[in-house]
């Protein structure tokens, strides 16, 4: 069985981290396959990406057995060839990426989830910046993402203490968008993906890009970037359709172009 399950259905690229007996911890094969599947999501038929975990966890981060395996990739390659390319692909994909956190998300598993555009979790899920407990620093973009989500002080404490954060606390802190009950989580998370897959894909991609630019921009520069991206959005077929549908008092039918 492949360590990444992938299918494209109804405009959604479904990616499932699939090493459930290891809580979907990443070995090299899984990290490389995830990159391959994220690349496949560049296809125009994919209008939204949905990442979740098989079994009871989302991902426990790096497979620690691989770290000490003399035949493993070695520490020097793990960030540059595994995690950095994964989170970079997620950030650069010109469509929304949802992390549907179905259980524990630890280490790189947590930070891959947190770099997605919309993070939802089931009520029994949890997040752990597990790195400090084994003498590492947080990676996979976590030192960039987490303080921007919840502020420097909370991020610093969670990263140093390595405490488990419940889904409810993660929502309260602003780490994620919404928590859904375990029983309805699969359907509730899917509903978000289905909604996004019917929306104006290019407009969502530009939203993602301009939000990213805000991290480094002054207010004035951001206004200019909004202007640039708004011109692009206004040139799309979907904008035309959105306005026409509004004026004709009908439901718009967006095609993603
Ligand atoms: O170069 C570099 O390596 C840098 C890259 C770093 C990236 C990172 O992600 S570093 C952080 C690595 N992750 C961790 O340190 C987390 C380790 N796991 C845990 O602390 C716990 O498993 C959890 C808190 C995540 C969950 O606890 P629990 O009690 O729900 O489950 P469990 O019983 O600990 O785990 C279930 C199984 O998954 C178990 O296997 P077994 O005993 O049933 O055969 C456990 O060994 C396995 N597992 C869980 N996490 C990992 C793992 N196996 C390998 N690597 C793991 N990370």
XYZ file of C-alpha atoms and ligand atoms in Angstrom:
314
model
C 0.000 0.000 0.000
C 1.343 3.418 -0.962
C 2.271 5.798 1.861
C 0.345 8.544 0.055
C -3.134 7.952 -1.329
C -4.204 10.319 -4.075
C -7.242 10.873 -6.208
C -8.834 13.740 -8.069
C -12.603 13.837 -7.722
C -15.101 16.619 -8.403
C -12.337 19.213 -8.727
C -10.692 18.234 -5.436
C -7.212 16.703 -5.121
C -7.490 14.326 -2.162
C -4.154 13.537 -0.509
C -4.103 11.066 2.370
C -0.963 10.522 4.442
C -1.009 6.762 4.766
C 1.291 5.143 7.313
C -1.378 4.722 9.989
C 0.581 2.247 12.136
C 3.228 5.005 12.574
C 0.666 7.790 12.981
C 1.598 8.790 9.415
C 5.148 9.727 10.398
C 7.170 10.787 7.363
C 9.874 8.607 5.900
C 11.718 9.665 2.753
C 9.458 7.714 0.411
C 6.364 9.379 1.850
C 7.936 12.850 1.746
C 8.954 12.437 -1.910
C 5.548 11.029 -2.868
C 3.765 13.918 -1.177
C 5.817 16.341 -3.288
C 4.895 14.381 -6.414
C 1.183 14.495 -5.572
C 1.278 18.202 -4.715
C 2.818 18.756 -8.160
C -0.001 16.734 -9.706
C -2.425 19.159 -8.052
C -1.146 21.939 -10.334
C -3.370 20.407 -13.002
C -6.259 22.683 -13.952
C -8.757 19.914 -13.089
C -7.836 20.407 -9.410
C -9.472 23.484 -7.896
C -8.840 22.688 -4.246
C -6.480 20.333 -2.376
C -7.547 18.358 0.673
C -4.842 16.832 2.902
C -5.719 14.454 5.713
C -4.302 11.428 7.518
C -5.300 7.765 7.454
C -6.286 6.148 10.744
C -6.266 7.948 14.068
C -3.531 10.546 13.448
C -2.796 13.326 10.983
C 1.000 12.949 11.150
C 3.567 12.434 13.923
C 6.218 14.286 11.891
C 9.569 12.806 11.013
C 9.847 9.023 11.337
C 12.396 8.906 14.129
C 13.512 5.387 13.241
C 14.645 6.687 9.858
C 16.708 9.438 11.505
C 18.952 6.864 13.201
C 18.943 4.381 10.318
C 22.485 4.265 8.846
C 20.871 3.659 5.444
C 18.440 6.530 5.898
C 18.652 9.899 4.135
C 20.607 11.532 6.977
C 19.803 14.726 8.838
C 21.472 16.952 6.266
C 18.964 16.021 3.535
C 15.772 15.769 5.547
C 14.886 19.452 5.594
C 16.284 20.453 2.215
C 14.856 17.467 0.312
C 11.753 16.573 2.343
C 10.026 19.233 4.403
C 11.162 22.491 2.807
C 9.988 21.433 -0.658
C 6.677 20.197 0.776
C 5.732 23.424 2.565
C 7.042 25.524 -0.329
C 4.805 23.621 -2.739
C 1.785 24.098 -0.471
C 2.459 27.838 -0.236
C 3.048 28.214 -3.974
C 0.143 26.114 -5.247
C -2.236 28.471 -6.999
C -5.308 27.044 -5.329
C -6.521 26.618 -1.780
C -5.044 23.792 0.288
C -7.066 22.483 3.225
C -5.528 20.534 6.099
C -8.180 18.292 7.613
C -6.482 17.369 10.868
C -8.103 14.106 11.895
C -5.953 13.348 14.970
C -2.586 14.185 16.449
C -0.331 16.466 14.380
C 3.209 16.587 15.800
C 6.534 18.053 14.706
C 6.739 18.495 10.952
C 3.227 17.003 10.766
C 1.873 19.955 12.750
C 3.766 22.561 10.770
C 2.803 21.127 7.396
C -0.838 21.355 8.507
C -0.417 24.903 9.793
C 1.047 26.184 6.534
C -2.108 25.203 4.647
C -4.609 27.883 3.654
C -7.456 26.557 5.754
C -6.867 24.282 8.740
C -9.778 22.414 10.280
C -9.606 19.755 12.970
C -11.811 17.150 14.587
C -12.527 17.737 18.265
C -10.179 14.957 19.411
C -7.234 16.238 17.331
C -4.191 17.866 18.911
C -1.080 19.782 17.889
C 2.392 19.338 19.348
C 5.564 21.252 18.557
C 7.387 18.061 19.521
C 10.845 19.172 18.354
C 12.133 20.553 21.656
C 11.505 17.230 23.370
C 14.171 15.578 21.237
C 16.577 18.508 21.134
C 15.621 19.886 17.711
C 14.314 23.259 16.631
C 10.881 23.638 14.989
C 11.063 23.304 11.201
C 8.837 22.951 8.138
C 8.264 26.695 8.277
C 6.843 26.566 11.803
C 9.018 29.380 13.136
C 7.569 31.577 10.385
C 3.975 30.351 10.412
C 3.113 29.839 14.077
C 4.092 33.285 15.464
C 2.126 34.877 12.634
C -0.914 32.804 13.553
C -0.889 33.101 17.333
C 1.742 35.719 18.210
C 5.366 35.417 19.223
C 4.839 34.755 22.941
C 2.405 31.849 22.587
C 4.438 30.381 19.727
C 7.638 30.660 21.716
C 6.131 28.918 24.756
C 4.531 26.128 22.724
C 7.761 25.535 20.823
C 9.931 25.491 23.923
C 7.621 23.480 26.160
C 6.400 21.097 23.469
C 3.001 20.928 25.138
C 0.071 19.218 23.508
C -2.594 21.723 22.396
C -6.149 20.436 22.057
C -8.127 21.276 18.930
C -10.393 23.537 20.992
C -7.409 25.474 22.377
C -5.828 25.634 18.929
C -9.024 27.218 17.610
C -9.166 29.639 20.535
C -5.528 30.638 19.931
C -6.171 31.302 16.225
C -4.052 28.379 15.050
C -6.871 26.987 12.941
C -10.152 27.923 11.319
C -12.720 25.574 12.856
C -13.142 22.463 14.963
C -15.857 19.989 14.022
C -17.258 17.130 16.122
C -15.454 13.830 15.531
C -18.663 12.208 14.299
C -19.302 14.702 11.508
C -15.694 15.785 10.842
C -15.198 13.961 7.544
C -18.399 15.394 6.077
C -17.872 18.882 7.534
C -14.301 19.154 6.241
C -15.317 17.783 2.845
C -18.077 20.375 2.621
C -15.448 23.148 2.779
C -13.452 21.526 -0.021
C -16.575 21.093 -2.141
C -17.460 24.755 -1.662
C -13.960 25.932 -2.605
C -13.850 23.667 -5.662
C -16.909 25.477 -7.047
C -15.547 28.967 -6.408
C -13.509 31.274 -8.688
C -10.177 29.446 -8.474
C -8.019 32.238 -9.834
C -9.495 34.765 -7.439
C -8.705 32.388 -4.570
C -5.159 31.904 -5.867
C -4.633 35.675 -6.015
C -6.047 36.016 -2.505
C -3.512 33.451 -1.319
C -0.645 35.257 -3.058
C -1.532 38.729 -1.853
C -2.001 37.514 1.715
C 1.483 36.026 1.584
C 2.953 39.282 0.313
C 1.483 41.112 3.314
C 3.990 39.372 5.600
C 6.796 41.540 4.263
C 5.017 44.574 2.841
C 4.391 48.040 4.223
C 0.725 49.096 4.150
C 1.390 51.248 1.082
C 3.143 48.423 -0.782
C 0.293 46.115 0.100
C -2.231 48.520 -1.399
C -0.234 48.463 -4.624
C -0.128 44.677 -4.643
C -3.876 44.524 -4.033
C -4.295 46.787 -7.040
C -2.152 44.499 -9.233
C -3.926 41.319 -8.173
C -7.374 42.899 -8.334
C -6.725 43.801 -11.987
C -5.830 40.175 -12.627
C -8.943 38.940 -10.825
C -11.093 41.389 -12.768
C -9.724 39.954 -16.020
C -10.935 36.406 -15.267
C -13.911 34.662 -16.840
C -15.166 33.849 -13.366
C -15.380 37.530 -12.423
C -17.452 38.151 -15.540
C -19.687 35.212 -14.642
C -19.993 36.344 -11.014
C -21.171 39.817 -11.954
C -23.524 38.571 -14.692
C -25.053 35.978 -12.379
C -25.606 38.608 -9.692
C -27.319 40.979 -12.091
C -29.431 38.188 -13.591
C -30.339 36.999 -10.084
C -29.117 33.448 -10.708
C -26.508 31.162 -9.134
C -23.063 31.667 -10.719
C -21.368 28.784 -12.462
C -17.641 29.296 -11.986
C -15.219 27.314 -14.124
C -11.944 28.237 -12.457
C -10.629 30.407 -15.265
O 16.420 15.972 10.267
C 15.407 15.864 10.981
O 14.944 14.836 11.429
C 14.658 17.114 11.232
C 13.222 16.921 10.996
C 12.364 17.026 12.000
C 10.941 16.979 11.768
C 10.170 16.439 12.926
O 9.015 16.183 12.717
S 10.925 16.208 14.439
C 9.615 15.616 15.450
C 9.373 14.152 15.255
N 8.150 13.686 15.914
C 8.097 13.472 17.220
O 9.025 13.665 17.975
C 6.789 12.896 17.723
C 7.001 11.484 18.238
N 5.728 10.871 18.603
C 5.090 11.164 19.750
O 5.524 11.959 20.560
C 3.819 10.425 19.992
O 3.777 9.298 19.152
C 2.556 11.291 19.712
C 2.430 12.354 20.820
C 2.619 11.951 18.349
C 1.292 10.386 19.763
O 1.292 9.652 20.952
P 0.300 8.398 21.098
O 0.439 7.912 22.504
O -1.043 8.753 20.612
O 0.831 7.304 20.047
P 2.134 6.369 20.200
O 1.766 5.122 20.899
O 3.274 7.144 20.730
O 2.458 6.076 18.668
C 1.748 5.070 17.917
C 2.751 4.361 17.068
O 3.324 5.289 16.150
C 3.913 3.792 17.866
O 4.337 2.605 17.221
P 4.154 1.164 17.933
O 4.810 1.245 19.269
O 2.662 1.009 18.040
O 4.794 0.222 16.969
C 4.971 4.851 17.731
O 6.270 4.356 17.902
C 4.742 5.291 16.300
N 5.240 6.650 16.106
C 4.671 7.784 16.566
N 5.408 8.820 16.208
C 6.448 8.349 15.503
C 6.348 6.955 15.431
N 7.245 6.198 14.805
C 8.280 6.841 14.214
N 8.439 8.171 14.246
C 7.549 8.958 14.859
N 7.682 10.303 14.823
